[in-house]
PDB file of C-alpha atoms in Angstrom:
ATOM      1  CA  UNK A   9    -114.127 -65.235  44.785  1.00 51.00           C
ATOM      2  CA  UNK A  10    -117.929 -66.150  44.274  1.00 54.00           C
ATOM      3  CA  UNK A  11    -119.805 -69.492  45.386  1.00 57.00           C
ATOM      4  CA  UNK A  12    -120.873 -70.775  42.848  1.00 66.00           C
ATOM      5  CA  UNK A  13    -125.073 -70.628  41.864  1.00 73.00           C
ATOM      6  CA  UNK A  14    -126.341 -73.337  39.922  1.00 78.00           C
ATOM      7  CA  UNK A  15    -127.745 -71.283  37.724  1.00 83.00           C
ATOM      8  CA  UNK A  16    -124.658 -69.969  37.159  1.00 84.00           C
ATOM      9  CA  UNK A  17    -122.709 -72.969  36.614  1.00 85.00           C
ATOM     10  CA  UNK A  18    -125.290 -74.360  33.766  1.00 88.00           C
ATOM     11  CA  UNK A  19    -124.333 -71.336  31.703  1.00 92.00           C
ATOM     12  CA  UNK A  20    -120.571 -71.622  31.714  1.00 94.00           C
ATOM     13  CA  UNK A  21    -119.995 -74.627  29.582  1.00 94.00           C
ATOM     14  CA  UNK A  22    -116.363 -75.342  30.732  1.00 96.00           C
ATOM     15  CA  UNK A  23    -114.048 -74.770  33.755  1.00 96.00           C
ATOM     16  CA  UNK A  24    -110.357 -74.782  34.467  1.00 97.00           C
ATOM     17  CA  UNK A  25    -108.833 -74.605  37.633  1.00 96.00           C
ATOM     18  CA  UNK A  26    -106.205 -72.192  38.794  1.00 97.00           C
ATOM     19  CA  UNK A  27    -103.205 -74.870  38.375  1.00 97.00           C
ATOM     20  CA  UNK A  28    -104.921 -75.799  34.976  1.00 97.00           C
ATOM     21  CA  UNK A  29    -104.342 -71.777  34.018  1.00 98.00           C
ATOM     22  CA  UNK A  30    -101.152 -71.531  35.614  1.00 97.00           C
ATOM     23  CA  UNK A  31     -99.873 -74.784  33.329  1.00 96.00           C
ATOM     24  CA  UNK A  32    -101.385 -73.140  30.070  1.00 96.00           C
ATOM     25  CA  UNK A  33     -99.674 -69.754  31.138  1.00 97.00           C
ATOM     26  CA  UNK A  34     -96.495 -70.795  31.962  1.00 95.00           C
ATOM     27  CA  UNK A  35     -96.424 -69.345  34.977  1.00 97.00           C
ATOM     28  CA  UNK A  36     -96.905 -70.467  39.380  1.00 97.00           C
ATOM     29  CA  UNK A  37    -100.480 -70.826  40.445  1.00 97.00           C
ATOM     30  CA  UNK A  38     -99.603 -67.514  42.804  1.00 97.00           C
ATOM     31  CA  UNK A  39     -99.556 -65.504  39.144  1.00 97.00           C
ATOM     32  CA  UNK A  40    -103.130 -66.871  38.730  1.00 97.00           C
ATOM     33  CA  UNK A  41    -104.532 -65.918  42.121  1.00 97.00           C
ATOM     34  CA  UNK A  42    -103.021 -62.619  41.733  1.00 97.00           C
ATOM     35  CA  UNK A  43    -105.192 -62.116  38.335  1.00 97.00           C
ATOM     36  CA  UNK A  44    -108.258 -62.962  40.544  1.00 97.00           C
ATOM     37  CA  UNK A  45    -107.115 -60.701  43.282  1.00 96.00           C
ATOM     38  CA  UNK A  46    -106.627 -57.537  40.641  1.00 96.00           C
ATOM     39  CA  UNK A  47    -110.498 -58.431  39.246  1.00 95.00           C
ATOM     40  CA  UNK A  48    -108.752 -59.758  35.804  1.00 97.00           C
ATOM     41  CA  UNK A  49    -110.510 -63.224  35.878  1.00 97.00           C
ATOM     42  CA  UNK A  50    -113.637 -64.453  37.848  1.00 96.00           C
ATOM     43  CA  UNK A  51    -112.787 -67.357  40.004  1.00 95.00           C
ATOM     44  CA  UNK A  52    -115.683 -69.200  41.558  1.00 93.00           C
ATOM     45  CA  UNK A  53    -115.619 -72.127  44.182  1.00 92.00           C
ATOM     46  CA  UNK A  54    -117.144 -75.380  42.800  1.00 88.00           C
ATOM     47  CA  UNK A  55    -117.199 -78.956  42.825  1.00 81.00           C
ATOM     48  CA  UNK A  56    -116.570 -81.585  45.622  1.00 81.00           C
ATOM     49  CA  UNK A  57    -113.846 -79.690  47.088  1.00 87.00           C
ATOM     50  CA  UNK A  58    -114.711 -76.659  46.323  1.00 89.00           C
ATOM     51  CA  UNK A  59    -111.725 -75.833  44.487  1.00 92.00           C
ATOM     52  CA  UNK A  60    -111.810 -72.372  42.645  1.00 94.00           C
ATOM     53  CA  UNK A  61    -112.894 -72.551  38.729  1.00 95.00           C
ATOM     54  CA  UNK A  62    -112.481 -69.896  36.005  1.00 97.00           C
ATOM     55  CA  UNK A  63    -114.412 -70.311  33.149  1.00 97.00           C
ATOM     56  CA  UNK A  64    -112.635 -71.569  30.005  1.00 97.00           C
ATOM     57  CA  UNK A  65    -113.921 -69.028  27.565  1.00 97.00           C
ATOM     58  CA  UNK A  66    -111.583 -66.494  29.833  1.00 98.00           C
ATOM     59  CA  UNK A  67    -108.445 -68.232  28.469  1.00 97.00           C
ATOM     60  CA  UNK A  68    -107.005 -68.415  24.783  1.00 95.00           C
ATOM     61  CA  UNK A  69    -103.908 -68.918  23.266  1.00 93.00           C
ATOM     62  CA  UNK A  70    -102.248 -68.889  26.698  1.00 94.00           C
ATOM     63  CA  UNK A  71    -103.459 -65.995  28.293  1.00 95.00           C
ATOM     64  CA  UNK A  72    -106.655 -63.797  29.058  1.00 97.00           C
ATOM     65  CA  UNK A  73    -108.903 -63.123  26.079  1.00 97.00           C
ATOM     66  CA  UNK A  74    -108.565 -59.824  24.909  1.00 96.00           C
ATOM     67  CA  UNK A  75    -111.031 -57.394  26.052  1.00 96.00           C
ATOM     68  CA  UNK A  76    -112.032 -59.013  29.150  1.00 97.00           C
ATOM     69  CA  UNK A  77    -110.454 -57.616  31.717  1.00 97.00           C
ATOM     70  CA  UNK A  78    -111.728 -53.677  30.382  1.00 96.00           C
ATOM     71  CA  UNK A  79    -115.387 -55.544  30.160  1.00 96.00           C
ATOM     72  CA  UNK A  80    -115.196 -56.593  34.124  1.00 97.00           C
ATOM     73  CA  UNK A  81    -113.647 -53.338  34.798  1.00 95.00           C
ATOM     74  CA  UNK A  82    -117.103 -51.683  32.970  1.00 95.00           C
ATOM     75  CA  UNK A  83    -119.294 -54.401  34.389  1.00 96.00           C
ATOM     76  CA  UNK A  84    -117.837 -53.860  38.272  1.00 95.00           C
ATOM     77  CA  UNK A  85    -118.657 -50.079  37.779  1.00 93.00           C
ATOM     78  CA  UNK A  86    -121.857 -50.647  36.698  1.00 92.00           C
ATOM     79  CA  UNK A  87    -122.152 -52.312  40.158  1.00 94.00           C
ATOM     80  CA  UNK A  88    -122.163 -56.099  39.215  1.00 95.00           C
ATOM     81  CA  UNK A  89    -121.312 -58.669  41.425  1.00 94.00           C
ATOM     82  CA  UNK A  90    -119.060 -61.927  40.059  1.00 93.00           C
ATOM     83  CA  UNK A  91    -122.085 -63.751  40.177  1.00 92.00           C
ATOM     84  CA  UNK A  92    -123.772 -61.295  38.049  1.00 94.00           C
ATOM     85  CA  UNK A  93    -120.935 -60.739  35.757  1.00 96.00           C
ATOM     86  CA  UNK A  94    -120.658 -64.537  34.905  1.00 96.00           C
ATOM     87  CA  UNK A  95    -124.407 -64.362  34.015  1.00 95.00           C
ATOM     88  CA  UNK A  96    -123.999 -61.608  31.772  1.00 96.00           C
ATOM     89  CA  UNK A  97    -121.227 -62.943  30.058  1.00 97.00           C
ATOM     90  CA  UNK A  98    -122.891 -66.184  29.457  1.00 97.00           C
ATOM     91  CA  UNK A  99    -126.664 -65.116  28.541  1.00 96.00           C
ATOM     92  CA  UNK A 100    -127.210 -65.510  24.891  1.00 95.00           C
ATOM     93  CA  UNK A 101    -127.571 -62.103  23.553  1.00 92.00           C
ATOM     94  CA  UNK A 102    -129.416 -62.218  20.108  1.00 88.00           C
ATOM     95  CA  UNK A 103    -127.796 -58.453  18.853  1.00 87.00           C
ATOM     96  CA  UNK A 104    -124.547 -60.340  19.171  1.00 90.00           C
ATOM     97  CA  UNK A 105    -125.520 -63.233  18.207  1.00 90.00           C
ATOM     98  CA  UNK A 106    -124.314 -65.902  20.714  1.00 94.00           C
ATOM     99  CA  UNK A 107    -123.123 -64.483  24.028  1.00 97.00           C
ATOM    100  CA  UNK A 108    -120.660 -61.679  25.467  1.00 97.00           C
ATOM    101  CA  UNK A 109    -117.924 -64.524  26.029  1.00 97.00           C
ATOM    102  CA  UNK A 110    -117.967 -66.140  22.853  1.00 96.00           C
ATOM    103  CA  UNK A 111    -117.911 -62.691  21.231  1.00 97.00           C
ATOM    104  CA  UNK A 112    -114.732 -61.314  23.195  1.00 97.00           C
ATOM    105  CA  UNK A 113    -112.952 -65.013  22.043  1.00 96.00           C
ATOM    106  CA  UNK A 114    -113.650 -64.285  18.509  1.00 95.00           C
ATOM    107  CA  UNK A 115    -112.557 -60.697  18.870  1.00 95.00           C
ATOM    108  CA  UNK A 116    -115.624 -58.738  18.904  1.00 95.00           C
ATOM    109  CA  UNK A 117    -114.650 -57.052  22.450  1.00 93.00           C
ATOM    110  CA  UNK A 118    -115.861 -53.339  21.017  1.00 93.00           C
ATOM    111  CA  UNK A 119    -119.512 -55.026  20.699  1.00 93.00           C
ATOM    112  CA  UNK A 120    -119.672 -56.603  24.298  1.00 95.00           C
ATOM    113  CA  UNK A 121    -118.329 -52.986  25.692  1.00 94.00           C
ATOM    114  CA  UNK A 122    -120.980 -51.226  24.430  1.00 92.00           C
ATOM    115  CA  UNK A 123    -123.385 -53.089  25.626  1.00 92.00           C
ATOM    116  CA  UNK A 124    -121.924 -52.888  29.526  1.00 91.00           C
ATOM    117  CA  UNK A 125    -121.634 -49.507  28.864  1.00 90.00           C
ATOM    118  CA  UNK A 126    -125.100 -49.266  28.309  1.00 89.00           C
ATOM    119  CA  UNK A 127    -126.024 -51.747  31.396  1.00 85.00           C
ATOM    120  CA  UNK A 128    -124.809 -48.049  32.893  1.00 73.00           C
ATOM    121  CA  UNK A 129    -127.573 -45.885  31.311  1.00 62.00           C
TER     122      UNK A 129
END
């Protein structure tokens, strides 16, 4: 769990919070910090109270987009920090087109993995 840059947060155009997730999932909020815990989703502290945030791109149909958790699993051996992961995945990336997170919603998770495996290289 990552404080959150400004940066940062000006890239990710929505957030939900871990009881938001946990409601769409069907499951206790626990479930959800457990998925943080394993490195499955990026949760970030934000806001007044800094409550923790996961972006909303990370979440579709119910559960984690497919493909994301093997692209933080690339992008944390490659050395990344959250931080850095969550700027990755929200850069535009013109040999996409649009960026790594809106590409692994609309199913194009091979694309985004080669390109963290060639953050490697």
């Amino acid at each position: 769990m990552t404080e959150i840059d400004a940066n940062i947060d000006g890239l990710v155009p929505a957030w939900l919070t871990l009881p938001d997730i946990a409601e769409e999932f069907g499951v206790e909020v626990t479930r959800v910090r457990q998925l943080v815990k394993e490195g499955q989703l990026i949760a970030v502290r934000r806001g007044e109270n800094r409550a923790l945030h996961v972006p909303a791109d990370f979440i579709k149909d119910g559960k984690v987009v497919k493909g994301l958790v093997g692209t933080l699993t690339l992008l944390r051996d490659d050395g990344f920090a959250d931080d850095e992961m969550l700027e990755w995945l929200f850069t535009a990336d013109d040999t996409l087109p649009g960026t790594p997170a809106q590409a692994l919603r609309e199913n194009r998770g091979t694309e985004v993995k080669r390109r963290a495996q060639a953050l490697a290289v």
